[in-house]
Coordinates of C-alpha atoms and ligand atoms in Angstrom, one line a residue:
M1 CA 7.6 -11.0 -5.0
I2 CA 6.5 -10.3 -1.1
K3 CA 7.6 -13.0 0.6
V4 CA 7.5 -12.9 4.8
V5 CA 8.8 -15.0 6.6
N6 CA 9.0 -15.8 10.4
L7 CA 8.2 -11.7 10.8
K8 CA 8.4 -10.3 14.4
K9 CA 7.8 -6.7 15.2
Q10 CA 8.7 -5.0 18.7
F11 CA 8.4 -1.7 20.1
G12 CA 10.4 -2.2 23.5
D13 CA 8.3 -4.8 25.0
N14 CA 5.7 -4.9 22.7
V15 CA 5.1 -7.4 20.3
V16 CA 2.7 -6.2 17.5
L17 CA 3.8 -8.7 14.8
K18 CA 4.3 -12.5 16.0
D19 CA 5.4 -14.8 13.5
I20 CA 4.0 -14.1 10.4
S21 CA 4.4 -15.7 6.9
V22 CA 2.6 -15.4 3.9
T23 CA 4.0 -15.4 0.7
V24 CA 2.1 -12.2 -2.1
T25 CA 2.3 -13.1 -5.7
P26 CA 2.9 -10.8 -8.8
G27 CA -0.3 -9.3 -9.7
E28 CA -2.3 -10.1 -6.4
A29 CA -4.3 -7.8 -4.7
I30 CA -4.0 -8.6 -1.1
S31 CA -6.2 -6.9 2.2
V32 CA -4.9 -6.7 5.9
I33 CA -8.2 -6.3 8.0
G34 CA -8.0 -6.7 11.4
P35 CA -9.1 -4.9 14.6
S36 CA -7.3 -1.4 15.8
G37 CA -4.1 -1.9 17.0
S38 CA -3.9 -5.0 15.8
G39 CA -0.6 -4.4 13.9
K40 CA -1.7 -3.5 10.6
S41 CA 0.5 -0.6 9.8
T42 CA 3.3 -1.1 10.9
F43 CA 3.0 -4.5 8.8
L44 CA 2.7 -2.2 5.7
R45 CA 5.6 0.1 7.3
C46 CA 8.0 -2.9 7.7
I47 CA 7.5 -4.0 4.1
N48 CA 8.8 -0.8 3.0
G49 CA 11.2 -0.5 5.4
L50 CA 9.9 2.3 7.8
E51 CA 10.5 -0.3 10.7
E52 CA 13.5 -2.2 11.1
I53 CA 12.4 -5.6 11.7
T54 CA 12.9 -7.6 14.7
D55 CA 13.2 -10.9 13.1
G56 CA 12.5 -13.5 10.7
H57 CA 13.1 -11.6 6.9
I58 CA 10.8 -10.2 4.4
Y59 CA 12.2 -10.3 0.7
V60 CA 10.9 -7.7 -2.2
D61 CA 11.8 -9.6 -5.0
E62 CA 15.3 -10.8 -4.4
L63 CA 15.8 -7.8 -1.7
D64 CA 16.2 -8.6 2.0
I65 CA 15.2 -5.7 3.6
A66 CA 16.9 -6.7 6.7
D67 CA 19.9 -7.4 5.0
P68 CA 21.6 -4.1 6.2
K69 CA 23.6 -4.3 2.4
V70 CA 20.4 -3.5 0.8
N71 CA 20.1 0.5 -0.3
I72 CA 17.1 2.0 1.1
D73 CA 16.6 4.0 -2.2
T74 CA 15.8 0.5 -4.4
L75 CA 13.6 -0.3 -1.7
R76 CA 11.0 2.7 -1.9
E77 CA 11.7 2.0 -6.8
R78 CA 10.4 -0.9 -6.3
V79 CA 7.4 -0.8 -3.1
G80 CA 5.1 2.8 -3.0
M81 CA 2.9 3.5 -0.4
V82 CA 0.0 5.2 -0.5
F83 CA -1.9 6.7 3.2
Q84 CA -5.5 7.7 4.7
S85 CA -4.0 11.1 5.5
F86 CA -3.1 11.1 2.1
N87 CA 0.3 12.7 2.9
L88 CA 1.4 15.0 0.2
F89 CA 3.7 17.8 0.0
P90 CA 1.7 21.0 1.1
H91 CA 3.9 23.4 -0.9
L92 CA 4.5 22.0 -3.8
S93 CA 2.4 21.2 -6.9
V94 CA 0.7 18.3 -8.1
T95 CA 3.0 17.5 -10.5
D96 CA 5.9 18.5 -8.4
N97 CA 4.9 16.3 -5.8
I98 CA 4.8 13.3 -8.5
T99 CA 8.4 14.3 -9.6
L100 CA 9.8 14.6 -6.7
A101 CA 10.5 11.0 -6.0
P102 CA 11.8 10.4 -10.1
I103 CA 14.0 13.0 -9.6
T104 CA 16.1 12.8 -6.7
L105 CA 15.5 8.8 -6.5
N106 CA 15.4 8.0 -10.4
K107 CA 17.6 10.6 -10.8
M108 CA 15.1 11.2 -14.1
S109 CA 15.6 14.3 -15.5
K110 CA 13.4 17.1 -14.9
A111 CA 12.1 17.3 -18.1
D112 CA 11.3 13.2 -18.2
A113 CA 9.9 13.5 -15.4
N114 CA 7.3 15.8 -15.8
K115 CA 6.6 14.1 -18.8
K116 CA 5.7 10.9 -16.6
A117 CA 3.7 12.9 -14.2
I118 CA 1.3 13.9 -17.1
E119 CA 1.0 10.5 -18.3
L120 CA 0.2 8.9 -14.2
L121 CA -1.7 11.9 -14.2
K122 CA -3.9 11.1 -17.1
K123 CA -3.7 6.9 -15.8
V124 CA -5.6 8.8 -12.3
G125 CA -8.2 11.0 -14.0
L126 CA -6.5 14.3 -12.5
E127 CA -4.4 16.2 -15.7
D128 CA -6.7 18.9 -15.7
K129 CA -4.3 19.7 -12.0
A130 CA -1.2 19.3 -12.7
E131 CA -0.2 22.7 -11.2
V132 CA -2.4 23.1 -8.8
F133 CA -1.6 23.0 -4.9
P134 CA -2.8 20.0 -2.9
S135 CA -4.9 22.4 -0.8
S136 CA -7.4 22.8 -4.0
L137 CA -8.0 19.3 -4.3
S138 CA -11.1 17.3 -3.2
G139 CA -10.6 14.4 -1.2
G140 CA -11.0 11.5 -3.7
Q141 CA -8.3 13.9 -6.0
K142 CA -5.7 14.3 -3.3
Q143 CA -5.8 10.5 -3.2
R144 CA -5.2 9.8 -6.8
A145 CA -2.7 12.5 -6.9
G146 CA -1.2 10.6 -3.7
I147 CA -1.3 7.4 -6.4
A148 CA 0.0 9.1 -8.9
R149 CA 3.1 10.5 -6.5
A150 CA 3.5 6.7 -5.7
L151 CA 3.4 4.8 -8.5
A152 CA 5.8 7.9 -10.2
P153 CA 9.3 5.4 -10.0
R154 CA 7.5 3.0 -11.1
P155 CA 7.0 0.4 -8.4
H156 CA 6.1 -3.1 -8.3
V157 CA 4.5 -2.7 -5.7
M158 CA 2.0 -0.5 -4.0
L159 CA 0.8 -0.6 -0.2
A160 CA -1.9 1.1 0.9
D161 CA -3.3 2.1 4.3
E162 CA -6.7 2.9 4.4
P163 CA -6.6 4.6 1.6
T164 CA -10.4 5.6 1.1
S165 CA -11.2 5.8 5.4
A166 CA -10.8 9.7 4.5
L167 CA -13.5 9.7 1.8
D168 CA -17.1 9.9 1.6
P169 CA -18.8 6.2 -0.5
A170 CA -18.5 7.8 -4.0
T171 CA -15.7 9.0 -3.7
T172 CA -14.3 5.9 -2.3
K173 CA -15.6 4.4 -5.1
S174 CA -13.2 6.5 -7.9
V175 CA -10.6 6.0 -5.7
L176 CA -11.1 1.9 -6.4
A177 CA -11.5 1.9 -9.7
C178 CA -8.2 4.0 -9.8
L179 CA -6.3 1.1 -7.6
K180 CA -7.8 -1.6 -9.4
D181 CA -7.0 -0.5 -13.4
I182 CA -3.3 0.1 -11.5
N183 CA -3.8 -3.3 -10.5
E184 CA -5.0 -4.7 -13.6
K185 CA -4.0 -3.3 -16.5
F186 CA -0.6 -1.7 -15.1
N187 CA -0.1 -5.0 -13.2
V188 CA 1.2 -3.7 -9.7
T189 CA 0.9 -5.9 -6.9
I190 CA -1.6 -4.0 -4.2
V191 CA -1.3 -4.7 -0.2
I192 CA -3.9 -2.6 1.0
V193 CA -5.3 -1.9 4.7
T194 CA -9.1 -1.4 4.5
H195 CA -12.1 -1.4 7.6
E196 CA -14.5 -1.3 3.8
M197 CA -15.8 -5.1 2.3
S198 CA -17.0 -3.7 0.1
V199 CA -12.8 -2.3 -1.0
I200 CA -11.9 -6.0 -0.4
R201 CA -14.8 -8.0 -2.6
R202 CA -14.2 -5.6 -5.6
L203 CA -10.7 -5.0 -5.8
C204 CA -8.8 -8.2 -4.3
N205 CA -7.9 -11.6 -4.7
R206 CA -6.9 -12.5 -0.6
V207 CA -7.2 -11.2 2.7
A208 CA -4.6 -11.5 5.7
L209 CA -6.8 -11.8 8.9
L210 CA -4.5 -10.0 11.8
D211 CA -5.7 -10.5 15.4
K212 CA -3.3 -8.7 17.9
G213 CA -0.5 -9.4 16.2
K214 CA -1.0 -12.8 14.6
L215 CA -1.9 -13.9 11.1
L216 CA -5.1 -15.9 12.1
E217 CA -5.9 -16.9 8.3
V218 CA -5.6 -15.9 4.3
A219 CA -9.0 -15.9 3.2
D220 CA -9.5 -16.6 -0.7
V221 CA -11.8 -13.9 -2.5
R222 CA -14.2 -15.1 -5.1
D223 CA -16.8 -13.6 -7.1
G224 CA -17.1 -10.9 -4.3
Q225 CA -17.3 -13.5 -2.0
I226 CA -15.1 -13.6 1.3
H227 CA -14.3 -17.1 2.2
A228 CA -13.1 -17.1 5.5
S229 CA -12.1 -20.7 7.2
T230 CA -11.8 -20.4 10.6
P231 CA -14.4 -18.7 13.0
I232 CA -13.0 -15.9 14.4
G233 CA -11.8 -14.9 10.8
Q234 CA -15.6 -14.3 10.3
L235 CA -16.2 -13.2 12.9
L236 CA -13.7 -10.4 11.5
I237 CA -15.2 -10.2 8.2
N238 CA -19.1 -9.8 9.2
E239 CA -18.1 -7.0 11.7
D240 CA -18.4 -4.6 8.9
Ligands
LIG1 P1 -3.3 -0.9 13.6 O1 -2.9 -0.2 12.1 O2 -4.2 -2.0 12.9 O3 -4.4 -0.6 14.4 P2 -0.7 -0.7 14.3 O4 0.3 -0.9 13.2 O5 -1.0 1.2 14.4 O6 -1.6 -1.2 14.1 O7 -0.2 -0.5 15.9 C1 -0.2 -1.9 16.2 C2 0.5 -1.9 17.9 O8 2.0 -1.3 17.5 C3 -0.7 -0.7 18.8 O9 -0.1 -1.7 20.0 C4 1.1 0.7 18.8 O10 0.4 1.2 20.0 C5 2.4 0.1 18.5 N1 3.1 0.6 17.9 C6 2.6 0.9 16.5 N2 4.0 2.2 16.3 C7 4.8 1.9 17.4 C8 6.1 3.1 17.7 N3 6.5 4.1 16.6 N4 5.9 3.2 19.2 C9 5.7 2.3 20.0 N5 5.4 1.4 19.3 C10 3.9 1.9 17.9
LIG2 MG1 -3.3 1.6 11.1

């Protein structure tokens, strides 16, 4: 589903991702953790084509995103993204935020897109907020609206960059439950950057440990326990 092969990314002289190879299989929920500046956000941004990669390959299904012939819109349909700061369009209602991509990318009719939006809002528990503007939503509601928007083009993969970092613990739980549903019931593969070990324990089956742009190891999560084998991996996990 996502195959990263010898990925290198540099900004000027600064090599921020070094020879990263990892394969994410369909239906997985995998977390990416590491200290600030270790390259986590850049890694996600490379996967959905927001950053041009310097070397290596990233395959999403059969699409090689480094191939200049690959249509970026096709990639965006496959890979949804949610952000720490929600990034909803403030001048659009919740429904219009959700229908924007299906109408412009998938060329769906407005009526069909609206119908889909209502289904998505039900999935994330926001059906009563369809017509309001983002400013009237709480943080947790904004993030659930952001998740509904990311799901609208029916992606196979959802990337989430610290989606609960701006939320209090109770709200984090509601967003986490929403992500878990999406992964388990709707079979969307999730790659999530987070600092919260509770999120990893409850949601993820593996965790990739990044440090200074290098992938130290990919640890298994079994029965709510993270099994890092390298000393530095254990250190990263115990930091929380
Ligand atoms: P993390 O998300 O783990 O905190 P980032 O991926 O945001 O780390 O950043 C990794 C490194 O890449 C940092 O040194 C950062 O300064 C650098 N970086 C990120 N984006 C850019 C950019 N657009 N231009 C130049 N350097 C960048
Ligand atoms: Mg980041």
